[in-house]
PDB file of C-alpha atoms in Angstrom:
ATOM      1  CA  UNK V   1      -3.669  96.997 142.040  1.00  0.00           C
ATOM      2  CA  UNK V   2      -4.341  98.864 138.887  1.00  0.00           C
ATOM      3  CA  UNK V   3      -3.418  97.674 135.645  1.00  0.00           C
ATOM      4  CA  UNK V   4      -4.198 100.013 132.482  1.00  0.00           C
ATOM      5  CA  UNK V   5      -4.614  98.370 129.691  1.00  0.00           C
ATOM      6  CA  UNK V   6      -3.699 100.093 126.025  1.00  0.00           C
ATOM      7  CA  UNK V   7      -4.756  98.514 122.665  1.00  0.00           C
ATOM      8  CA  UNK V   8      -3.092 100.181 119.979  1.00  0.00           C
ATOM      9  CA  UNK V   9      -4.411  99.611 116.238  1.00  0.00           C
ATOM     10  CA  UNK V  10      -2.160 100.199 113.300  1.00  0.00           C
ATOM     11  CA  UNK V  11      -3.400  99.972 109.915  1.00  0.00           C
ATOM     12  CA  UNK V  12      -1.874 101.118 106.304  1.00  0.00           C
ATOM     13  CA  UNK V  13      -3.688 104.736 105.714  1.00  0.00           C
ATOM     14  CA  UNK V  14      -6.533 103.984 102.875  1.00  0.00           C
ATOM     15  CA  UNK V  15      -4.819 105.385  99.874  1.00  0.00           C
ATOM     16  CA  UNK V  16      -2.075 103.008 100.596  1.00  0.00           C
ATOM     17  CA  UNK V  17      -2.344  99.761  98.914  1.00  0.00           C
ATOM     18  CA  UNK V  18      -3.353  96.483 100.498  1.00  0.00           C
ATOM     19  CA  UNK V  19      -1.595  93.435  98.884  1.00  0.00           C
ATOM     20  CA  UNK V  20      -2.376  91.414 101.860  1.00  0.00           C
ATOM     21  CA  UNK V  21      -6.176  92.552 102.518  1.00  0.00           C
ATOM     22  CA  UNK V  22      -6.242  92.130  99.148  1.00  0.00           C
ATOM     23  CA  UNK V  23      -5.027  88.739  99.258  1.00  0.00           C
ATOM     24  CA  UNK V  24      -7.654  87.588 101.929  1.00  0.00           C
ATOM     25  CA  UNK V  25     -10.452  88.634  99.958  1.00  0.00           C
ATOM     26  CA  UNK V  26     -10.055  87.328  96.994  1.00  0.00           C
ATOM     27  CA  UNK V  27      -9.575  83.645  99.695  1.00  0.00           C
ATOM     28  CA  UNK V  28     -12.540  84.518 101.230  1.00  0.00           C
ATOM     29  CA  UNK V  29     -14.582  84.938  97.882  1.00  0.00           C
ATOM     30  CA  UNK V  30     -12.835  81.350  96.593  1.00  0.00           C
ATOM     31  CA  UNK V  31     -13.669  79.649  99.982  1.00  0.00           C
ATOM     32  CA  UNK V  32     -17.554  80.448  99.873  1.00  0.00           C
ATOM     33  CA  UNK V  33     -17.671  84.295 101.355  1.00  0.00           C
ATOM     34  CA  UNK V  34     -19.842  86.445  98.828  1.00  0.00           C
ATOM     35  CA  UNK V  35     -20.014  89.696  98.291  1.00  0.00           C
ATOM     36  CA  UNK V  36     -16.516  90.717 100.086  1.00  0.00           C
ATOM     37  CA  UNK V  37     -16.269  94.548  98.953  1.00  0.00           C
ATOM     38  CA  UNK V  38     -12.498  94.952 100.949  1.00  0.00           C
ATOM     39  CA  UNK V  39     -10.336  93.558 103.365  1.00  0.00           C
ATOM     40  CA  UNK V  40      -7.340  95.757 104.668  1.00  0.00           C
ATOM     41  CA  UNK V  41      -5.078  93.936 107.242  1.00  0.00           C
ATOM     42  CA  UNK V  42      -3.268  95.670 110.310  1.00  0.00           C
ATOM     43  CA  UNK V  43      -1.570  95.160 113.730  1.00  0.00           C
ATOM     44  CA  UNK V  44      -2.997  95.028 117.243  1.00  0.00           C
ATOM     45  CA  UNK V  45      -0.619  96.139 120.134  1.00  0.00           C
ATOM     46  CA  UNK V  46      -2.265  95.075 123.513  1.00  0.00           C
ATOM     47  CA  UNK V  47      -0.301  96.723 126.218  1.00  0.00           C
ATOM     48  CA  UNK V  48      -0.373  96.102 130.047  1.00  0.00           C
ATOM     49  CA  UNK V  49       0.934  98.404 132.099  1.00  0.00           C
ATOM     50  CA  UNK V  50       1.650  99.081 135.775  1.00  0.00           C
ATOM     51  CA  UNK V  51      -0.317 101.449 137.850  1.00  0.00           C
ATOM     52  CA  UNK V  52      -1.871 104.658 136.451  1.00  0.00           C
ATOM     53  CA  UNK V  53      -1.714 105.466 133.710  1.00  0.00           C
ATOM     54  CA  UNK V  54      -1.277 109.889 134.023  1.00  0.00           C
ATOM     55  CA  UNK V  55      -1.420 112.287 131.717  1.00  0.00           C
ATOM     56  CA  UNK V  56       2.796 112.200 131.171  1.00  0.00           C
ATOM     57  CA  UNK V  57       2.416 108.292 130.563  1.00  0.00           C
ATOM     58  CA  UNK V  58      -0.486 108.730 127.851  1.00  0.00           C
ATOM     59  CA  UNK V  59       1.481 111.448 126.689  1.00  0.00           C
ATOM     60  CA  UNK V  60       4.655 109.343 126.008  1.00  0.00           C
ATOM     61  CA  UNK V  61       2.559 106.167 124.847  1.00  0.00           C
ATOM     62  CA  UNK V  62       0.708 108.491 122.544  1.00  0.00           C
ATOM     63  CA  UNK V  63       4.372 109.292 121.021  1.00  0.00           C
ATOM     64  CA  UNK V  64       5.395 105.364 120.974  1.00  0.00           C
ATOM     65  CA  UNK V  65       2.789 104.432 118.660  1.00  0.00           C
ATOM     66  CA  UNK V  66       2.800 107.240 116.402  1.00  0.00           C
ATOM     67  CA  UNK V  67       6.637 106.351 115.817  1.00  0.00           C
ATOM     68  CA  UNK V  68       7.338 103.246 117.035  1.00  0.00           C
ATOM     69  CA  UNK V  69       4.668 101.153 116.157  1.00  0.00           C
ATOM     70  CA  UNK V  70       2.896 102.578 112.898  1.00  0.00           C
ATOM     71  CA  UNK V  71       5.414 104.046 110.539  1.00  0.00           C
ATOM     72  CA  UNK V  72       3.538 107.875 109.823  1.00  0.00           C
ATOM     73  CA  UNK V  73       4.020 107.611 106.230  1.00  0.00           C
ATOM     74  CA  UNK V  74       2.072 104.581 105.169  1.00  0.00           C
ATOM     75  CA  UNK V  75       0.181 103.865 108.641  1.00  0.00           C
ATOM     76  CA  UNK V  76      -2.522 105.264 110.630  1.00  0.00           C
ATOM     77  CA  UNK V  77      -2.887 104.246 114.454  1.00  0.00           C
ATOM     78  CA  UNK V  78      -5.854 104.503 117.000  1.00  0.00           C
ATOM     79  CA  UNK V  79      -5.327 104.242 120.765  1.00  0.00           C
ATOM     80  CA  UNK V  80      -7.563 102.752 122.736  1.00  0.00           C
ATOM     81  CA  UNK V  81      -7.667 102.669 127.059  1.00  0.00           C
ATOM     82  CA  UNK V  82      -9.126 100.070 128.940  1.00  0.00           C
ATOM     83  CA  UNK V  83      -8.993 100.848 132.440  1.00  0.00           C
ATOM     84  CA  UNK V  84      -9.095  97.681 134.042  1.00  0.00           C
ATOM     85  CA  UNK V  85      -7.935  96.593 137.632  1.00  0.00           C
ATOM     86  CA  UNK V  86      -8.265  92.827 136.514  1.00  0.00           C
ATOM     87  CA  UNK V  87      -6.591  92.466 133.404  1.00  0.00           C
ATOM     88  CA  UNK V  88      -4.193  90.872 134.814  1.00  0.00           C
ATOM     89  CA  UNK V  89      -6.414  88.036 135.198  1.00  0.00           C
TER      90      UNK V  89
ATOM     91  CA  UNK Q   1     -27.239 100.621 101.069  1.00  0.00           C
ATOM     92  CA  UNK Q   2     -26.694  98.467 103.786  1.00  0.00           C
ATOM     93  CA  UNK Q   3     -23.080  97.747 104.381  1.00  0.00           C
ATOM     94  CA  UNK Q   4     -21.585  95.336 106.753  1.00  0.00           C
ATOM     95  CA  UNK Q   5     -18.456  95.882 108.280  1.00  0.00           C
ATOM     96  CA  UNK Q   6     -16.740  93.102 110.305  1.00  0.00           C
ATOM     97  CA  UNK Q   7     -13.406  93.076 112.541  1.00  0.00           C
ATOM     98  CA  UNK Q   8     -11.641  89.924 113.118  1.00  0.00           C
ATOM     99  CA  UNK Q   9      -8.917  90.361 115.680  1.00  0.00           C
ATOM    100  CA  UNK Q  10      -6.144  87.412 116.021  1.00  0.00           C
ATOM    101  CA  UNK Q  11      -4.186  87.333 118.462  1.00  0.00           C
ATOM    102  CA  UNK Q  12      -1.535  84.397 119.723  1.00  0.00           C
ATOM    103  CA  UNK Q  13      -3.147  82.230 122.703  1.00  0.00           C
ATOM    104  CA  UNK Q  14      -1.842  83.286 126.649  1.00  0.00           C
ATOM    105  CA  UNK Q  15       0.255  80.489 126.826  1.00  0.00           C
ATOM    106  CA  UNK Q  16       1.934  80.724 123.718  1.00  0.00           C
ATOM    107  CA  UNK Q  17       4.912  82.622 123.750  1.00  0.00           C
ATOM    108  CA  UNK Q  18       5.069  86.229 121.820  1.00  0.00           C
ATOM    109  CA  UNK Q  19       8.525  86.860 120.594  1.00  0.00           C
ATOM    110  CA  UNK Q  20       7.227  89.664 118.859  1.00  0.00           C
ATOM    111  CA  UNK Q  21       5.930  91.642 121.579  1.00  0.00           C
ATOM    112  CA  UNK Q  22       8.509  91.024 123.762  1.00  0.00           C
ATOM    113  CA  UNK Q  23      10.372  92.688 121.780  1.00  0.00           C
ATOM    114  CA  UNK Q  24       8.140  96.054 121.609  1.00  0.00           C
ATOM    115  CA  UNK Q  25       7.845  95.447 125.682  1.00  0.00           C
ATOM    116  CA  UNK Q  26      11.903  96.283 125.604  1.00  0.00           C
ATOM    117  CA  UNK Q  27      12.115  98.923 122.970  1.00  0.00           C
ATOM    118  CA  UNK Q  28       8.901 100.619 124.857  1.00  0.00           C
ATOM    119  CA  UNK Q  29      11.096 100.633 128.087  1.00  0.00           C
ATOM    120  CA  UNK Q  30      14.080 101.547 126.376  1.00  0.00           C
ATOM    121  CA  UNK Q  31      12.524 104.267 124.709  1.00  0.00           C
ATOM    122  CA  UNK Q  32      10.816 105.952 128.433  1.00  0.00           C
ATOM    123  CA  UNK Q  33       7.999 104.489 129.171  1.00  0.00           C
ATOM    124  CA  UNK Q  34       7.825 102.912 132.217  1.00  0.00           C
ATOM    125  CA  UNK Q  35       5.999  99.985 133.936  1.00  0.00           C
ATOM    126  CA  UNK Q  36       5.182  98.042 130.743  1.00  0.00           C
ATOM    127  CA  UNK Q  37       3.915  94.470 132.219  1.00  0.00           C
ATOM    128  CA  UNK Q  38       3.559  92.690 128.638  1.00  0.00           C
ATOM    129  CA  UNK Q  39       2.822  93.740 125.053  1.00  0.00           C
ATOM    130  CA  UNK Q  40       1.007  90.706 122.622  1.00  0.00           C
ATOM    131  CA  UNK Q  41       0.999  91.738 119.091  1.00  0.00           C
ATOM    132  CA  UNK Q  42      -1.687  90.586 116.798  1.00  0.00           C
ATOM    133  CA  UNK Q  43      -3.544  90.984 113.494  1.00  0.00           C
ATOM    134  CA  UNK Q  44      -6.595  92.728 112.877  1.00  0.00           C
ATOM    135  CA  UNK Q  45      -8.738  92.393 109.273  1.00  0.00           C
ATOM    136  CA  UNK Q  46     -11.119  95.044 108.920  1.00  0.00           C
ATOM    137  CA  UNK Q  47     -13.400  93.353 106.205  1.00  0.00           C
ATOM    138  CA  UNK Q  48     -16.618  95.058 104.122  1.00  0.00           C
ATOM    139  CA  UNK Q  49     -19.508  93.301 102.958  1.00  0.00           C
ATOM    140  CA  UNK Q  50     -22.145  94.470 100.497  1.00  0.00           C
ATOM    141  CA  UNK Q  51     -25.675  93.530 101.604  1.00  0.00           C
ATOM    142  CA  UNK Q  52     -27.180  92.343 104.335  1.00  0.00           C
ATOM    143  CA  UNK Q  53     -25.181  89.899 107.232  1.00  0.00           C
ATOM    144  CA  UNK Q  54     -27.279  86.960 107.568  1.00  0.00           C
ATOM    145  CA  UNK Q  55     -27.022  83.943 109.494  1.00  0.00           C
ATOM    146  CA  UNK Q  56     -25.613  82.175 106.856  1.00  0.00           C
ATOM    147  CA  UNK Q  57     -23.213  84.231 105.902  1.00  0.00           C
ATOM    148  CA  UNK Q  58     -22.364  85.492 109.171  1.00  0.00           C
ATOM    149  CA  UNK Q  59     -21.645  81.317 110.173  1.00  0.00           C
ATOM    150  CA  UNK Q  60     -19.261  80.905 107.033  1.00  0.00           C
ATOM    151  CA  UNK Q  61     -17.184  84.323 108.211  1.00  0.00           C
ATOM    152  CA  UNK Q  62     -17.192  82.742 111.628  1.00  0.00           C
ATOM    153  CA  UNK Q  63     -15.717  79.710 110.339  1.00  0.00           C
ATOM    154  CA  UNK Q  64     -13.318  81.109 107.792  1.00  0.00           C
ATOM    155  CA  UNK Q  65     -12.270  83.636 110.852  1.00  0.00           C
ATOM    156  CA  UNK Q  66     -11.251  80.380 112.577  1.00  0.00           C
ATOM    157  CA  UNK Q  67      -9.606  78.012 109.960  1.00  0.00           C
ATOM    158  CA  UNK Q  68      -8.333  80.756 107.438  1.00  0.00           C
ATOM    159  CA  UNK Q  69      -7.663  84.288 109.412  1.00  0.00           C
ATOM    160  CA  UNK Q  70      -6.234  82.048 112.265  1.00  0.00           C
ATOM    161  CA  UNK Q  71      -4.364  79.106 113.171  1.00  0.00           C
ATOM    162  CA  UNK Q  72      -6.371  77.439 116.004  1.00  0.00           C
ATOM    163  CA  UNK Q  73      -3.408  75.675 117.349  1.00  0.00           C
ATOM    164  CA  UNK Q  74      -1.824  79.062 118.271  1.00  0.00           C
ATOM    165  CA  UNK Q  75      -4.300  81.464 118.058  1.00  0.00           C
ATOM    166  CA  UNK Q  76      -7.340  82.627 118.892  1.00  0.00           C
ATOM    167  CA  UNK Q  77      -9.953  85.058 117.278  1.00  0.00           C
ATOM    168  CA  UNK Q  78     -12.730  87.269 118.045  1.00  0.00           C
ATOM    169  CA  UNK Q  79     -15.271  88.704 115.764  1.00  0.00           C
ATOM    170  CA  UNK Q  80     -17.081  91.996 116.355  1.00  0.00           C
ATOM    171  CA  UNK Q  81     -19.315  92.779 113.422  1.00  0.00           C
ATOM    172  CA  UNK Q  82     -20.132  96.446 113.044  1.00  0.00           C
ATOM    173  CA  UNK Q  83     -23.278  97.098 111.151  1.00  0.00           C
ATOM    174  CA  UNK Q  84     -23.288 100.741 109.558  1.00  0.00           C
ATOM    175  CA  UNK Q  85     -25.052 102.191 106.412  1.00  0.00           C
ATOM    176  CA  UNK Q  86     -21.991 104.439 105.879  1.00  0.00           C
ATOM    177  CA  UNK Q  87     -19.156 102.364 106.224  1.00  0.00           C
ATOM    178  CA  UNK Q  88     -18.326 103.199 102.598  1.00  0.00           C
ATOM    179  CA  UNK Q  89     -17.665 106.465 103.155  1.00  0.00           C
TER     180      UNK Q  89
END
């Protein structure tokens, strides 16, 4: 059966400030990591879903993650398909 | 210069349960699209390094990735390290 499988990235736009990325950097630099330049944090969505994935699916998804699960103002998103018939595995 | 840039992605283990996307597997139903399956939500660092990625250093990331980016009791990690001379721009 085919399973698509979506992997949506959110992460703050780069003129927004990082306080968490920032956070992890200056960590990594304590705990032994040189020459950290930047660290910007952001979500992962990984999304199965059922059968094929059409144009009117993508469509809607597409229009899900712009406004559901990045906030436009602050966050950018990137949408990734993996077309996969075992990812359900 | 060469610029290292390095993507951790954390997400909870499969048999650890994901309140969190369970609750964007509703709201994605609710809000039209159909034939959602699951949804895990994770974390993803996108971190830059100045100079070159040795062994060394690529070792400590590996191991900070595990004990400080992630909690190994819950979660697991993968690193993809993307090498590119422009990653600054």
């Amino acid at each position: 059966m085919l399973v698509a499988r979506v992997i949506v990235d959110v992460m703050l736009k780069p003129e927004i400030l990082d306080p968490q990325g920032r956070a992890v950097q200056g960590a990594l630099g304590r705990l032994g990591l040189s020459g950290v330049t930047d660290v910007r944090q952001g979500k992962q969505f990984v999304i199965d879903i059922d059968g094929e994935l059409d144009d009117a699916r993508r469509a809607k998804l597409e229009q899900l993650a712009s406004e559901l699960l990045s906030n436009p103002v602050i966050e950018d998103y990137r949408m990734t398909v993996v077309n996969d018939d075992e990812a359900g595995a």
